[in-house]
């Protein structure tokens, strides 16, 4: 079942919550007023992958530019680089105000920065095209963050399920694009803020 989270106001709100790593279930920080320090973090990771019938280098060329995120994550507002240069260390993109902190020939890692008045969850994501054979590869996407701000295990499980579904859809989109396909347009058509067809 294909889920189009960004096609409605509610969907856009969810994407914003995922990308900021803040979420409505977080509680204000304790201790010093305005502190972003979390006293007892509980770090978690969500590893996801999908196999692609293309060589890793071809996959990365199609989906690995830092602002390609707007296409495969279906961000209606698009993506622009607000500081630095696309693909270089320290580049900042409008999606999540994320900073490029690490990269290899076929991967990159981004991080979100602390926000005023919110506990810092150290949200990171790593995207990689990993060779399998001369003609196949897999895309690996791993999220890493502190979920201690969520109130209980049920909330943490629900948050994990939401993030997993959202980013597995992104992986399915990347597979389509990397294998030469096109993502279907949104119902009713329309365009995103950067002029690309909305999805």
mmCIF file of C-alpha atoms in Angstrom:
data_model
loop_
_atom_site.group_PDB
_atom_site.id
_atom_site.type_symbol
_atom_site.label_atom_id
_atom_site.label_comp_id
_atom_site.label_asym_id
_atom_site.label_seq_id
_atom_site.Cartn_x
_atom_site.Cartn_y
_atom_site.Cartn_z
ATOM 1 C CA UNK A 1 0.000 0.000 0.000
ATOM 2 C CA UNK A 2 1.474 3.345 -1.043
ATOM 3 C CA UNK A 3 1.183 6.058 1.583
ATOM 4 C CA UNK A 4 1.340 9.693 0.555
ATOM 5 C CA UNK A 5 1.986 11.439 3.858
ATOM 6 C CA UNK A 6 2.800 14.787 2.282
ATOM 7 C CA UNK A 7 -0.394 15.192 0.268
ATOM 8 C CA UNK A 8 -2.577 16.501 3.059
ATOM 9 C CA UNK A 9 -2.170 19.098 5.776
ATOM 10 C CA UNK A 10 -2.016 16.317 8.361
ATOM 11 C CA UNK A 11 0.600 14.492 6.325
ATOM 12 C CA UNK A 12 2.730 17.603 5.991
ATOM 13 C CA UNK A 13 2.488 18.159 9.741
ATOM 14 C CA UNK A 14 3.724 14.618 10.362
ATOM 15 C CA UNK A 15 6.661 15.024 7.988
ATOM 16 C CA UNK A 16 7.644 18.256 9.720
ATOM 17 C CA UNK A 17 7.475 16.479 13.103
ATOM 18 C CA UNK A 18 9.639 13.615 11.793
ATOM 19 C CA UNK A 19 12.188 15.895 10.195
ATOM 20 C CA UNK A 20 12.562 18.230 13.148
ATOM 21 C CA UNK A 21 12.841 15.287 15.494
ATOM 22 C CA UNK A 22 10.798 17.279 17.980
ATOM 23 C CA UNK A 23 7.406 15.583 17.944
ATOM 24 C CA UNK A 24 4.372 16.556 19.966
ATOM 25 C CA UNK A 25 4.997 13.910 22.616
ATOM 26 C CA UNK A 26 8.206 15.460 23.898
ATOM 27 C CA UNK A 27 8.159 17.166 27.248
ATOM 28 C CA UNK A 28 10.004 20.358 28.071
ATOM 29 C CA UNK A 29 13.574 19.939 29.299
ATOM 30 C CA UNK A 30 14.166 19.790 33.020
ATOM 31 C CA UNK A 31 16.876 21.544 34.945
ATOM 32 C CA UNK A 32 18.201 24.918 33.875
ATOM 33 C CA UNK A 33 15.681 27.125 32.116
ATOM 34 C CA UNK A 34 15.881 26.648 28.364
ATOM 35 C CA UNK A 35 18.496 23.892 28.603
ATOM 36 C CA UNK A 36 18.699 21.508 25.649
ATOM 37 C CA UNK A 37 20.646 18.919 27.664
ATOM 38 C CA UNK A 38 18.844 15.610 28.271
ATOM 39 C CA UNK A 39 19.700 14.076 31.654
ATOM 40 C CA UNK A 40 19.185 10.407 30.753
ATOM 41 C CA UNK A 41 19.082 9.879 26.986
ATOM 42 C CA UNK A 42 17.947 6.558 25.523
ATOM 43 C CA UNK A 43 19.444 6.309 22.060
ATOM 44 C CA UNK A 44 17.793 4.191 19.413
ATOM 45 C CA UNK A 45 18.437 3.459 15.761
ATOM 46 C CA UNK A 46 16.158 2.406 12.915
ATOM 47 C CA UNK A 47 18.060 0.583 10.153
ATOM 48 C CA UNK A 48 16.198 0.123 6.860
ATOM 49 C CA UNK A 49 17.228 -1.161 3.438
ATOM 50 C CA UNK A 50 15.950 -2.064 0.003
ATOM 51 C CA UNK A 51 17.543 -3.922 -2.911
ATOM 52 C CA UNK A 52 17.942 -2.096 -6.229
ATOM 53 C CA UNK A 53 18.586 -3.594 -9.666
ATOM 54 C CA UNK A 54 21.280 -1.081 -10.525
ATOM 55 C CA UNK A 55 24.976 -0.721 -9.643
ATOM 56 C CA UNK A 56 25.617 1.308 -6.486
ATOM 57 C CA UNK A 57 27.392 4.117 -8.350
ATOM 58 C CA UNK A 58 24.387 4.588 -10.655
ATOM 59 C CA UNK A 59 22.009 4.514 -7.696
ATOM 60 C CA UNK A 60 24.008 7.141 -5.838
ATOM 61 C CA UNK A 61 24.219 9.367 -8.900
ATOM 62 C CA UNK A 62 20.406 9.358 -9.104
ATOM 63 C CA UNK A 63 19.399 9.718 -5.433
ATOM 64 C CA UNK A 64 22.516 10.769 -3.510
ATOM 65 C CA UNK A 65 22.729 14.531 -3.963
ATOM 66 C CA UNK A 66 22.019 16.277 -0.671
ATOM 67 C CA UNK A 67 18.859 17.992 -1.926
ATOM 68 C CA UNK A 68 17.544 14.914 -3.762
ATOM 69 C CA UNK A 69 15.717 14.341 -0.464
ATOM 70 C CA UNK A 70 12.885 16.612 -1.660
ATOM 71 C CA UNK A 71 12.053 14.235 -4.510
ATOM 72 C CA UNK A 72 12.202 10.855 -2.785
ATOM 73 C CA UNK A 73 10.832 12.041 0.563
ATOM 74 C CA UNK A 74 8.123 13.923 -1.342
ATOM 75 C CA UNK A 75 8.631 17.347 0.258
ATOM 76 C CA UNK A 76 6.170 19.786 -1.357
ATOM 77 C CA UNK A 77 8.307 22.825 -0.491
ATOM 78 C CA UNK A 78 11.375 21.325 -2.163
ATOM 79 C CA UNK A 79 14.910 21.679 -0.842
ATOM 80 C CA UNK A 80 17.538 24.380 -1.089
ATOM 81 C CA UNK A 81 21.005 24.750 0.382
ATOM 82 C CA UNK A 82 21.018 27.665 2.815
ATOM 83 C CA UNK A 83 24.696 27.488 3.770
ATOM 84 C CA UNK A 84 27.725 25.915 2.108
ATOM 85 C CA UNK A 85 27.597 23.866 -1.101
ATOM 86 C CA UNK A 86 25.536 20.786 -1.933
ATOM 87 C CA UNK A 87 27.560 17.683 -1.119
ATOM 88 C CA UNK A 88 30.249 19.428 0.932
ATOM 89 C CA UNK A 89 30.824 19.137 4.683
ATOM 90 C CA UNK A 90 28.810 21.701 6.592
ATOM 91 C CA UNK A 91 26.175 22.183 3.884
ATOM 92 C CA UNK A 92 22.800 23.043 5.428
ATOM 93 C CA UNK A 93 19.563 22.142 3.646
ATOM 94 C CA UNK A 94 16.131 23.583 4.315
ATOM 95 C CA UNK A 95 14.680 20.102 4.970
ATOM 96 C CA UNK A 96 14.977 19.807 8.752
ATOM 97 C CA UNK A 97 17.716 22.485 8.754
ATOM 98 C CA UNK A 98 20.035 19.472 8.472
ATOM 99 C CA UNK A 99 23.820 19.767 8.361
ATOM 100 C CA UNK A 100 25.989 17.420 6.277
ATOM 101 C CA UNK A 101 28.438 16.032 8.857
ATOM 102 C CA UNK A 102 29.968 13.006 7.107
ATOM 103 C CA UNK A 103 30.249 11.536 3.630
ATOM 104 C CA UNK A 104 31.943 8.895 1.523
ATOM 105 C CA UNK A 105 31.834 8.193 -2.191
ATOM 106 C CA UNK A 106 28.461 6.436 -1.801
ATOM 107 C CA UNK A 107 27.026 7.782 1.459
ATOM 108 C CA UNK A 108 26.383 10.783 3.652
ATOM 109 C CA UNK A 109 25.298 11.476 7.214
ATOM 110 C CA UNK A 110 23.333 14.509 8.305
ATOM 111 C CA UNK A 111 22.506 15.891 11.743
ATOM 112 C CA UNK A 112 19.913 18.247 13.099
ATOM 113 C CA UNK A 113 21.056 21.066 15.344
ATOM 114 C CA UNK A 114 19.675 21.995 18.788
ATOM 115 C CA UNK A 115 16.544 24.129 18.818
ATOM 116 C CA UNK A 116 15.850 26.853 21.355
ATOM 117 C CA UNK A 117 13.752 25.606 24.271
ATOM 118 C CA UNK A 118 13.633 21.959 23.120
ATOM 119 C CA UNK A 119 15.575 19.008 24.492
ATOM 120 C CA UNK A 120 18.202 17.938 21.955
ATOM 121 C CA UNK A 121 17.612 14.421 20.641
ATOM 122 C CA UNK A 122 20.865 14.171 18.607
ATOM 123 C CA UNK A 123 18.872 13.225 15.482
ATOM 124 C CA UNK A 124 21.099 11.859 12.685
ATOM 125 C CA UNK A 125 20.421 10.037 9.452
ATOM 126 C CA UNK A 126 22.776 8.077 7.213
ATOM 127 C CA UNK A 127 21.985 7.262 3.590
ATOM 128 C CA UNK A 128 24.179 4.802 1.687
ATOM 129 C CA UNK A 129 24.233 2.958 -1.638
ATOM 130 C CA UNK A 130 25.963 -0.352 -0.904
ATOM 131 C CA UNK A 131 27.238 -2.596 -3.744
ATOM 132 C CA UNK A 132 25.958 -6.191 -3.831
ATOM 133 C CA UNK A 133 27.080 -7.359 -7.283
ATOM 134 C CA UNK A 134 28.288 -5.651 -10.446
ATOM 135 C CA UNK A 135 24.667 -4.920 -11.384
ATOM 136 C CA UNK A 136 22.804 -4.753 -8.053
ATOM 137 C CA UNK A 137 23.038 -2.828 -4.816
ATOM 138 C CA UNK A 138 21.023 -1.912 -1.792
ATOM 139 C CA UNK A 139 20.087 1.430 -0.346
ATOM 140 C CA UNK A 140 20.614 1.543 3.412
ATOM 141 C CA UNK A 141 18.995 4.294 5.493
ATOM 142 C CA UNK A 142 19.609 4.469 9.229
ATOM 143 C CA UNK A 143 18.024 6.918 11.644
ATOM 144 C CA UNK A 144 19.594 7.561 15.057
ATOM 145 C CA UNK A 145 18.136 9.674 17.867
ATOM 146 C CA UNK A 146 17.284 9.910 21.557
ATOM 147 C CA UNK A 147 13.678 8.904 22.296
ATOM 148 C CA UNK A 148 13.781 9.498 26.053
ATOM 149 C CA UNK A 149 11.492 12.529 25.713
ATOM 150 C CA UNK A 150 8.590 10.273 24.739
ATOM 151 C CA UNK A 151 6.403 9.379 27.740
ATOM 152 C CA UNK A 152 6.433 5.574 27.682
ATOM 153 C CA UNK A 153 7.211 2.397 25.735
ATOM 154 C CA UNK A 154 3.920 2.547 23.826
ATOM 155 C CA UNK A 155 4.703 6.060 22.591
ATOM 156 C CA UNK A 156 8.221 5.005 21.621
ATOM 157 C CA UNK A 157 6.886 1.989 19.698
ATOM 158 C CA UNK A 158 4.331 4.160 17.889
ATOM 159 C CA UNK A 159 6.983 6.746 17.034
ATOM 160 C CA UNK A 160 9.273 4.012 15.676
ATOM 161 C CA UNK A 161 6.456 2.552 13.560
ATOM 162 C CA UNK A 162 5.601 5.978 12.082
ATOM 163 C CA UNK A 163 9.199 6.787 11.254
ATOM 164 C CA UNK A 164 9.814 3.327 9.777
ATOM 165 C CA UNK A 165 6.786 3.547 7.472
ATOM 166 C CA UNK A 166 7.656 7.074 6.373
ATOM 167 C CA UNK A 167 11.267 6.284 5.531
ATOM 168 C CA UNK A 168 10.535 2.859 4.023
ATOM 169 C CA UNK A 169 8.263 4.721 1.601
ATOM 170 C CA UNK A 170 11.228 6.982 0.854
ATOM 171 C CA UNK A 171 13.350 3.895 0.141
ATOM 172 C CA UNK A 172 10.671 2.517 -2.186
ATOM 173 C CA UNK A 173 10.645 5.884 -3.967
ATOM 174 C CA UNK A 174 14.435 5.845 -4.278
ATOM 175 C CA UNK A 175 14.302 2.342 -5.773
ATOM 176 C CA UNK A 176 11.774 3.487 -8.395
ATOM 177 C CA UNK A 177 13.891 6.498 -9.308
ATOM 178 C CA UNK A 178 17.206 4.612 -9.317
ATOM 179 C CA UNK A 179 15.762 1.916 -11.599
ATOM 180 C CA UNK A 180 14.674 4.560 -14.106
ATOM 181 C CA UNK A 181 11.028 4.909 -13.118
ATOM 182 C CA UNK A 182 8.956 7.930 -12.205
ATOM 183 C CA UNK A 183 6.948 8.515 -9.065
ATOM 184 C CA UNK A 184 3.218 8.801 -9.710
ATOM 185 C CA UNK A 185 1.819 12.339 -9.452
ATOM 186 C CA UNK A 186 -0.357 13.410 -6.577
ATOM 187 C CA UNK A 187 -4.097 13.079 -7.005
ATOM 188 C CA UNK A 188 -5.313 16.270 -8.655
ATOM 189 C CA UNK A 189 -1.850 17.162 -9.950
ATOM 190 C CA UNK A 190 -0.243 20.407 -8.892
ATOM 191 C CA UNK A 191 3.344 21.382 -8.309
ATOM 192 C CA UNK A 192 5.603 21.826 -5.346
ATOM 193 C CA UNK A 193 7.217 25.096 -4.357
ATOM 194 C CA UNK A 194 10.238 24.335 -6.511
ATOM 195 C CA UNK A 195 8.125 23.637 -9.577
ATOM 196 C CA UNK A 196 8.439 19.839 -9.536
ATOM 197 C CA UNK A 197 5.258 17.760 -9.803
ATOM 198 C CA UNK A 198 3.759 17.291 -6.360
ATOM 199 C CA UNK A 199 3.328 13.768 -5.004
#
